[in-house]
Coordinates of C-alpha atoms and ligand atoms in Angstrom, one line a residue:
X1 CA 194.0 134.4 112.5
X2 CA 197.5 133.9 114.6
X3 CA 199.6 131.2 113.6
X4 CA 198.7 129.1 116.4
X5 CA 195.3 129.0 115.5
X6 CA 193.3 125.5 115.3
X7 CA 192.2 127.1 112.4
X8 CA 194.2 127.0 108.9
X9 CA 194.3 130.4 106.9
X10 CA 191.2 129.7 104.8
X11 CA 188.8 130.6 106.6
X12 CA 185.8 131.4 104.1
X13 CA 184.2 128.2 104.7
X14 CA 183.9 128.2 108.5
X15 CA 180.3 129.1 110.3
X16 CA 180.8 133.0 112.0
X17 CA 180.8 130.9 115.5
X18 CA 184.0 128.7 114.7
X19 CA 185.6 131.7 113.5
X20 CA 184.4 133.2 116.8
X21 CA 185.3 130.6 119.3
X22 CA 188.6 131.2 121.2
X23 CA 191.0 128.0 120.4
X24 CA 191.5 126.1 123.4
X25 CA 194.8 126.6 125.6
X26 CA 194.8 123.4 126.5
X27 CA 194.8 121.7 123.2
X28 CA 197.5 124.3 122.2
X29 CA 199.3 123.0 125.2
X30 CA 198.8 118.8 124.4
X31 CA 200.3 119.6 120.8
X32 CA 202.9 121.7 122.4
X33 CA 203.8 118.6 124.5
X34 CA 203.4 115.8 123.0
X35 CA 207.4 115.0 123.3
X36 CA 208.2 111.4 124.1
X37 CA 209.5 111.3 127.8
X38 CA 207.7 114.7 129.3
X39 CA 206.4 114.6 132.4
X40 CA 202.7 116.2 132.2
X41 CA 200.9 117.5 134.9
X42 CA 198.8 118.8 131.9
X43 CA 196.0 115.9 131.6
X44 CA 192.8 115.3 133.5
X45 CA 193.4 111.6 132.7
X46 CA 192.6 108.7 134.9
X47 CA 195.3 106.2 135.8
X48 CA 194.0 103.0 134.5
X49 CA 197.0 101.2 135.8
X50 CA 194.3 99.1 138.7
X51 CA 191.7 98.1 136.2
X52 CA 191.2 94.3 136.1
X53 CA 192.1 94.1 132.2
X54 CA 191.8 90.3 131.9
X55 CA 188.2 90.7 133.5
X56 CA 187.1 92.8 131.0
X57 CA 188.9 91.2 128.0
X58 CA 186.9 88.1 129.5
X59 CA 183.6 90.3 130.0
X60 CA 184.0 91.4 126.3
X61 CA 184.6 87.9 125.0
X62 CA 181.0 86.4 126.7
X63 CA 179.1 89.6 125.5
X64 CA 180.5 89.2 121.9
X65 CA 179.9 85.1 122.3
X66 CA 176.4 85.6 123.9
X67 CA 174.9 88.5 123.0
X68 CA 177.0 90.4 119.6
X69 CA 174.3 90.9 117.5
X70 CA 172.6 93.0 119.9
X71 CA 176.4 94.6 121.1
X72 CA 177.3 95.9 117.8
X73 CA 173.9 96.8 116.9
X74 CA 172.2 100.0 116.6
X75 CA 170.8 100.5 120.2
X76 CA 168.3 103.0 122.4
X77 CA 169.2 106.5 122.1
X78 CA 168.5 106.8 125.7
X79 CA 170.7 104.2 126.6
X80 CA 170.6 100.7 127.7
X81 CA 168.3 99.9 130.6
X82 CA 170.6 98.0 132.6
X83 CA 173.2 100.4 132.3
X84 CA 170.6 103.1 133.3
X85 CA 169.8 101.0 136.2
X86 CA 173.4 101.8 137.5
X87 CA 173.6 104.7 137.1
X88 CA 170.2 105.9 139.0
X89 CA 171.7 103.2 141.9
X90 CA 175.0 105.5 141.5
X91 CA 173.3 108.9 142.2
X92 CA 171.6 107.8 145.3
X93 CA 174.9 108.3 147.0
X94 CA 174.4 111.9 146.1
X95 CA 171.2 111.8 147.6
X96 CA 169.4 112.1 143.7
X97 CA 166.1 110.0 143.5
X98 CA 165.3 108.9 139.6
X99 CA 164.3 106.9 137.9
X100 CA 166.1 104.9 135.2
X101 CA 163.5 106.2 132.5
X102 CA 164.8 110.2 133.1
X103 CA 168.3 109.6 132.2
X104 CA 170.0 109.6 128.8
X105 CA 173.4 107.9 128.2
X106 CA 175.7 109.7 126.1
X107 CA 179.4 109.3 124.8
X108 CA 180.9 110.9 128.2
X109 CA 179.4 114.0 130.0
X110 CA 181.2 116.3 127.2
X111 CA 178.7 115.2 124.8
X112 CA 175.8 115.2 127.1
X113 CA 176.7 119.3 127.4
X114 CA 176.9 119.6 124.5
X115 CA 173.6 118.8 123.6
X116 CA 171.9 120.8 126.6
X117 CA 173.7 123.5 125.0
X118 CA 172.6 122.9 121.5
X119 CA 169.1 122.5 122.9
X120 CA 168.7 125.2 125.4
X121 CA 171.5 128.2 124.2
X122 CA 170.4 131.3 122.1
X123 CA 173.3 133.3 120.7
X124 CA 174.2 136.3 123.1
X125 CA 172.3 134.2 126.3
X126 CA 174.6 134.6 129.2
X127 CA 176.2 131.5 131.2
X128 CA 177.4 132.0 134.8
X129 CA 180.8 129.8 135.2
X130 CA 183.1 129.9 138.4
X131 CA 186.2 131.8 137.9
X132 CA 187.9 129.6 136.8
X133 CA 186.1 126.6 135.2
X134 CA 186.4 123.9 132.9
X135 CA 187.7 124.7 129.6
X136 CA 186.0 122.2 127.6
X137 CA 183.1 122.9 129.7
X138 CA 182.9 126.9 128.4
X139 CA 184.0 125.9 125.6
X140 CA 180.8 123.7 124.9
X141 CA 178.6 126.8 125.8
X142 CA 180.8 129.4 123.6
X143 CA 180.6 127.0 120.8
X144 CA 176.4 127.9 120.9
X145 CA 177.7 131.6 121.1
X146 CA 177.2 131.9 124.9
X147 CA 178.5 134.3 126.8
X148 CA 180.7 133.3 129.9
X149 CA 180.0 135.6 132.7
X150 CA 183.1 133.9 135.7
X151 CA 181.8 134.1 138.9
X152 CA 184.2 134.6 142.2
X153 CA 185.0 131.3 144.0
X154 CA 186.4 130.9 147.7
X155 CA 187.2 128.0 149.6
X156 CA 183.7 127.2 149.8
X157 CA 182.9 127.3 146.0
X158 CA 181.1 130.1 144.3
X159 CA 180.3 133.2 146.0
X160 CA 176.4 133.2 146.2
X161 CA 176.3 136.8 146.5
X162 CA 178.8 137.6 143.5
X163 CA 176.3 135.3 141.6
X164 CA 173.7 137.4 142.3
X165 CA 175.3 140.9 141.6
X166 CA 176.3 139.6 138.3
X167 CA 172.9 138.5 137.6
X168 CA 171.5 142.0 138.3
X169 CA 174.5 143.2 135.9
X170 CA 174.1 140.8 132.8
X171 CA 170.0 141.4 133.6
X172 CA 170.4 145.4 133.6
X173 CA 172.5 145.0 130.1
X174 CA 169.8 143.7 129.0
X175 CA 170.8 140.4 128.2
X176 CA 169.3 136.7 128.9
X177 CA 171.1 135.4 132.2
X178 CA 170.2 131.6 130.8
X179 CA 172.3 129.4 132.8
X180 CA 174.7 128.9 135.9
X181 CA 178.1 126.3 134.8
X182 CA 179.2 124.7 137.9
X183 CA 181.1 121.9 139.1
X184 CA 180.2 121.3 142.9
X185 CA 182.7 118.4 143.6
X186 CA 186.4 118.5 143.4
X187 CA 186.3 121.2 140.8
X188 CA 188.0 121.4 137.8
X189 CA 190.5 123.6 137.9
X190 CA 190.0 124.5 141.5
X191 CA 189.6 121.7 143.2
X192 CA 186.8 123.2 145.3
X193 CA 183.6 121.8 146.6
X194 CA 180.7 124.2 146.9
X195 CA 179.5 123.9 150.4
X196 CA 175.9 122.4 151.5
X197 CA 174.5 126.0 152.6
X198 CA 176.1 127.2 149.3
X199 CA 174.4 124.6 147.0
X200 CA 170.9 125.8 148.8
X201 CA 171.6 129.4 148.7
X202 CA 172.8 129.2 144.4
X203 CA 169.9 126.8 143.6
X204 CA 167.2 129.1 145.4
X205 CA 169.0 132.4 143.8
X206 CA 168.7 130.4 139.9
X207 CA 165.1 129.6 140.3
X208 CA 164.0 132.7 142.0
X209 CA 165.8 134.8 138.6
X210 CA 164.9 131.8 136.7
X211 CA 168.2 130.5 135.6
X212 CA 169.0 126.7 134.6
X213 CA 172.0 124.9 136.5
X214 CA 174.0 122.6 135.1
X215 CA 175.6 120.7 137.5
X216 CA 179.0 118.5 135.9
X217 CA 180.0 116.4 138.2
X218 CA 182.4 114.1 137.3
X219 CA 184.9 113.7 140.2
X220 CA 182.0 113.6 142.9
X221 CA 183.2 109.4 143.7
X222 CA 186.7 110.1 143.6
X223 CA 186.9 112.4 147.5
X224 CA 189.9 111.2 149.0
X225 CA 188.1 109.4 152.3
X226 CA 185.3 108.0 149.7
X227 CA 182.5 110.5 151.3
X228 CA 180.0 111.8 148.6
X229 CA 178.2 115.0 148.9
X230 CA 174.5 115.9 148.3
X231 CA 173.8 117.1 144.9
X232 CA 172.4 120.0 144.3
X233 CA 170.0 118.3 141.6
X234 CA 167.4 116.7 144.6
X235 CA 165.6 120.2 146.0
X236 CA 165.6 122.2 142.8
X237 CA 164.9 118.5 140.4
X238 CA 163.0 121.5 137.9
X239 CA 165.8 123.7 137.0
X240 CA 169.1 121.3 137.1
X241 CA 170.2 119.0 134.6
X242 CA 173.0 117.0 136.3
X243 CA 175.6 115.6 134.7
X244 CA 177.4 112.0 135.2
X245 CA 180.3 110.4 133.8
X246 CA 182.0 107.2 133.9
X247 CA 185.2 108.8 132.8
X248 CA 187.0 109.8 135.6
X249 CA 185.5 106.9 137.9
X250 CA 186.4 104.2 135.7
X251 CA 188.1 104.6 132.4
X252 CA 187.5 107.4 129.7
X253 CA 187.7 105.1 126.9
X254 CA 184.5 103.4 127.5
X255 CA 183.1 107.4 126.3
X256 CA 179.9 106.8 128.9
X257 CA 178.2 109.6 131.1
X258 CA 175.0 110.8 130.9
X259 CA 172.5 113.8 131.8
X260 CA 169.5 114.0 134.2
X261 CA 167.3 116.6 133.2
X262 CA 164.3 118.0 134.8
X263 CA 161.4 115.9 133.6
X264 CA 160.0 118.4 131.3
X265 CA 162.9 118.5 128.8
X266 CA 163.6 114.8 128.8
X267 CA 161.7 114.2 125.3
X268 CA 163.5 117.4 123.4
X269 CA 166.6 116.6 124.7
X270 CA 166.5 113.0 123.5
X271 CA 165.4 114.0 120.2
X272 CA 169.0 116.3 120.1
X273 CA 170.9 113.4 121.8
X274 CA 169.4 111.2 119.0
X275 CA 170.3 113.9 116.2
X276 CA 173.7 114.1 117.3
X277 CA 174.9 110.2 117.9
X278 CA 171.6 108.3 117.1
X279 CA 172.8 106.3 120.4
X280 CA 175.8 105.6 122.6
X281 CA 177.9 102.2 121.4
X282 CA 175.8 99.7 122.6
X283 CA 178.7 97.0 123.2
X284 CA 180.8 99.6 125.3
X285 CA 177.5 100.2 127.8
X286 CA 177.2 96.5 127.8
X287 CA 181.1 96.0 129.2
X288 CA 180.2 98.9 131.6
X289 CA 177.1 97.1 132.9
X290 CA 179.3 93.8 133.5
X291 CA 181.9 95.9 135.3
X292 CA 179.7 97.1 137.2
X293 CA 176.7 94.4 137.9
X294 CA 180.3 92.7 140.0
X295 CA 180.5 95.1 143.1
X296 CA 184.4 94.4 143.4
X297 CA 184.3 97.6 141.1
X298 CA 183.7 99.6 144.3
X299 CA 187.0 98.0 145.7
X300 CA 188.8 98.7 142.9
X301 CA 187.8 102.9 143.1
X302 CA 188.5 102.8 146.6
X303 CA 192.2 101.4 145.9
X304 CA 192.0 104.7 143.1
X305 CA 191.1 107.1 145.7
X306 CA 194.1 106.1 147.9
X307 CA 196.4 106.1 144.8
X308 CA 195.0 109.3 144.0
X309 CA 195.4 111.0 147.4
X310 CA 199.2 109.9 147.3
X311 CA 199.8 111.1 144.2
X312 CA 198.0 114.8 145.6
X313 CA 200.5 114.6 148.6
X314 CA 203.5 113.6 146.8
X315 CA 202.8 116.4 144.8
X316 CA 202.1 119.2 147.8
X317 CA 205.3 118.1 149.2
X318 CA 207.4 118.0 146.2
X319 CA 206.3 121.4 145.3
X320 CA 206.5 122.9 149.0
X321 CA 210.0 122.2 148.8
X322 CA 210.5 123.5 145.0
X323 CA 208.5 126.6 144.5
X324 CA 209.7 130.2 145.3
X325 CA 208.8 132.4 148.3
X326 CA 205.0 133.5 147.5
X327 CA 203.4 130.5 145.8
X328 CA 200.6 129.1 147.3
X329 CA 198.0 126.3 146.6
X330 CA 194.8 125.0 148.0
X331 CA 194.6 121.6 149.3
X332 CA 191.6 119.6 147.4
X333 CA 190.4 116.5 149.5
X334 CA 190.0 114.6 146.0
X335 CA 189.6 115.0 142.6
X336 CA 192.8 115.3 140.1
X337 CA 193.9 119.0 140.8
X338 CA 195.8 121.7 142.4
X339 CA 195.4 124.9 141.8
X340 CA 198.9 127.0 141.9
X341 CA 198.6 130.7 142.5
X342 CA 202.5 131.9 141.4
X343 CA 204.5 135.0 143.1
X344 CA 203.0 138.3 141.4
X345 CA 204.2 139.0 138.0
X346 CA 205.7 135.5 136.9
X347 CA 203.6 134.6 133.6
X348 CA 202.9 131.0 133.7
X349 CA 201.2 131.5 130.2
X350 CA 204.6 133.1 129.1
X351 CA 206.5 130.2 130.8
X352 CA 204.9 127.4 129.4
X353 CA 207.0 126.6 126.2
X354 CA 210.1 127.0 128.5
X355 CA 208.5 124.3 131.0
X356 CA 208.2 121.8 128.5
X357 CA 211.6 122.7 127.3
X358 CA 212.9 121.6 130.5
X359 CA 210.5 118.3 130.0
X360 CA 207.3 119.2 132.0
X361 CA 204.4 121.1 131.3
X362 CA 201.2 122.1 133.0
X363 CA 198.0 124.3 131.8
X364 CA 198.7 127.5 132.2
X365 CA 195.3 129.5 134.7
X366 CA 194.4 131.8 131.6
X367 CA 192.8 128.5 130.1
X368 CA 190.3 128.4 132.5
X369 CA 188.7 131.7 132.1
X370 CA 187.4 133.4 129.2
X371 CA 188.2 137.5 130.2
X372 CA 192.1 137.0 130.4
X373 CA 192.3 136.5 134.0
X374 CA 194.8 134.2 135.9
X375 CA 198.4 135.1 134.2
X376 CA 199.9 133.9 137.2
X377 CA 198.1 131.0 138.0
X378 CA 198.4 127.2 136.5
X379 CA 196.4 123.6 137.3
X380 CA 198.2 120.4 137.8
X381 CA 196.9 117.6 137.2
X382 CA 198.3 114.8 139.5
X383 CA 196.5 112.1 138.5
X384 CA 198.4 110.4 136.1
X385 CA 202.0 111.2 136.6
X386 CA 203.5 108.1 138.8
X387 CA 205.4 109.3 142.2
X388 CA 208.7 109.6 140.6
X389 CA 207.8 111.9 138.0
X390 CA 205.7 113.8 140.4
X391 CA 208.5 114.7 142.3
X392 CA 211.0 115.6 139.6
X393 CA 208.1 117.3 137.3
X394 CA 207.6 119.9 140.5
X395 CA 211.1 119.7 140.7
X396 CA 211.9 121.5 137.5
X397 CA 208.9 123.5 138.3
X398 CA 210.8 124.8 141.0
X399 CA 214.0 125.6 139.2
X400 CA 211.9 127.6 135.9
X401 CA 209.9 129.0 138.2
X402 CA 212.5 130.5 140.9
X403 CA 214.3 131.6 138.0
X404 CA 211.5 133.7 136.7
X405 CA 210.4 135.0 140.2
X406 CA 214.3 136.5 140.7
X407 CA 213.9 137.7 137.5
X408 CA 211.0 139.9 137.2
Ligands
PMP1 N1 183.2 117.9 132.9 C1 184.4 118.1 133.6 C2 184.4 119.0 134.7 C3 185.6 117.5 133.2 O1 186.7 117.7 133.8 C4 185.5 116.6 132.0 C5 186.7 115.9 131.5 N2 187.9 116.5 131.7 C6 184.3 116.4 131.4 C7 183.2 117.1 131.9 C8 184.1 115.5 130.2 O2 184.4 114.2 130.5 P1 183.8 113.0 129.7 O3 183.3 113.5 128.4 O4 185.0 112.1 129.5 O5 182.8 112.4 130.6

């Protein structure tokens, strides 16, 4: 056990899968910096600065007036049906057809992996990821003892044919090749979408070697111009379970997303959604369903998007100016990150405690892959940071990081 563990030194009463699981980078990182007056580019938090607050407090005044018994009651484990309602109204832009009776609300998307995972994931199976992926995503799948097989991305998402040439591999080892991980829309940490011929080509691949696919798509609202792509949930309805949240879109404290599975599993997966929560908080779905039954709400995202896609340009500029010779970066068109590829050789792991030294700090790539790739890479997160810190957070990016580059 290293010192930096999550873990304290006793470890005799701890299942053989928490002792297994690798402690998360990016937690080690929040602890690192939580520092009063550090400018992170470390958070996939929302800014919540545009919500209409006295709305809600209103909203939640009237439900608690009219209707409290029923808000802080015990509730549906499949969520309330109004709220459902929404959210099968909110995947039609996706091009998803469902009905409000398939989908189960859960406390944000995290928990609504988590108990696909707990459903569907033997020890030892194998889940495909992109390389790199969502921490808390692998984590989820690692936790069940998973296996993370990364799979190569491009500017066009996942490499169909690298999917399949690792399928062959994990198949020929012979081990279960259970799942593919994948997050189509503004990826997290990529910032990637997967493209349309891509999304056919991975789904007919999974259910000709009869894989699942979980599709997390949280950011898929949030594209910079407000376009939405087709899911990949529609043609292959059998072998997807897509997942929503309202965290990113609206506000993580409300803890809502949910999962669409393929009809079969709907029943088993309810009883382990039921087992793990007995139900989402009735009283926050009910605030959710008054946001949204007003469709100012759709005003309100598109003011985010443009906040958002300021914040993404302050930042490319800030940092085009500040980074060393041989840094480079793609350019999402929405979503909350950039992926930064650093000159050969400079550690951004290694660099990390001296970032937040000089009062910013980031997530270092090797957090977003589980075979100890991306030494030299790093997410930011430019989301929440306002303009001003954007641009002196790259700033002392620039100076740590020229000073490593003429160092090595
Ligand atoms: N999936 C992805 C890709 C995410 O980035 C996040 C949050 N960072 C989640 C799932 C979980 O979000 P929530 O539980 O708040 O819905």
């Amino acid at each position: 056990m290293t010192s930096d563990s999550i873990l304290p030194a006793t470890t005799r009463w701890y299942a053989d899968r928490t002792l297994a699981a690798r402690p998360s980078e990016v937690r080690k990182v929040f602890r690192a910096a939580q520092k009063p007056g550090i400018i992170s580019f470390a958070n996939g938090a929302p800014y919540l600065g545009q919500l209409p607050f006295a709305q809600l407090a209103a909203d939640a005044a009237r439900l608690m007036e009219t209707q409290g018994t029923a808000a802080l009651q015990y509730g549906a484990s499949q969520g309330i049906p109004e709220l459902r309602a929404h959210i099968v109204e909110l995947m039609k832009l996706e091009g998803i057809s469902a009905g409000p009776e398939q989908v189960i609300v859960t406390n944000g998307s995290q928990q609504a992996l988590d108990v696909c995972a707990r459903t569907l994931v033997n020890p030892g199976d194998v889940i495909f990821a992109e390389a790199p992926s969502y921490a808390g995503g692998m984590a989820v799948f690692t936790g069940y003892e998973a296996e993370i097989v990364h799979v190569d991305m491009d500017a066009d998402g996942l490499i169909p044919e690298d999917l399949e040439r690792k399928i062959a591999e994990v198949k020929a080892a012979g081990k279960t090749a259970k799942g593919l991980y994948t997050i189509p829309n503004f990826q997290n940490p990529g910032g990637v979408n997967l493209s349309a011929e891509r999304r056919r080509a991975v789904g007919e691949l999974c259910r000709g070697q009869d894989l699942l696919i979980f599709e997390d798509n949280p950011y898929g609202l949030l594209g910079f111009d407000g376009r939405t792509m087709p899911a990949i949930q529609p043609e292959f309805a059998d072998i997807t379970l897509y997942f929503g949240s309202f965290s990113k879109m609206i506000a993580p404290g409300l803890r809502l997303g949910w999962v669409l599975p393929p009809q079969a599993m709907y029943s088993v997966l309810l009883n382990t959604a039921e087992t793990s929560t007995l139900n989402p908080s009735v009283f926050s779905q009910q605030l959710l369903t008054a946001y949204l039954d007003d469709p100012a709400w759709q005003e309100t995202l598109a003011k985010y998007r443009g906040i958002y896609e300021e914040k993404f340009t302050t930042l490319v500029d800030a940092l085009t100016e500040a980074m060393p010779e041989g840094t480079s970066w793609n350019r999402p068109t929405g979503g909350f990150y950039l992926w930064v590829t650093l000159p050969e050789g400079v550690d951004a792991e290694a660099l990390v405690h001296e970032a937040i030294d000089h009062g910013v700090v980031y997530v270092p790539g090797t957090a977003f892959y589980t075979d100890g790739q991306g030494s030299n890479e790093m997410r930011l997160s430019f989301c929440l940071p306002p303009l001003e810190d954007i641009r002196k957070g790259a700033a002392l990016l620039g100076t740590l990081f020229r000073e490593a580059a003429a160092g090595r």
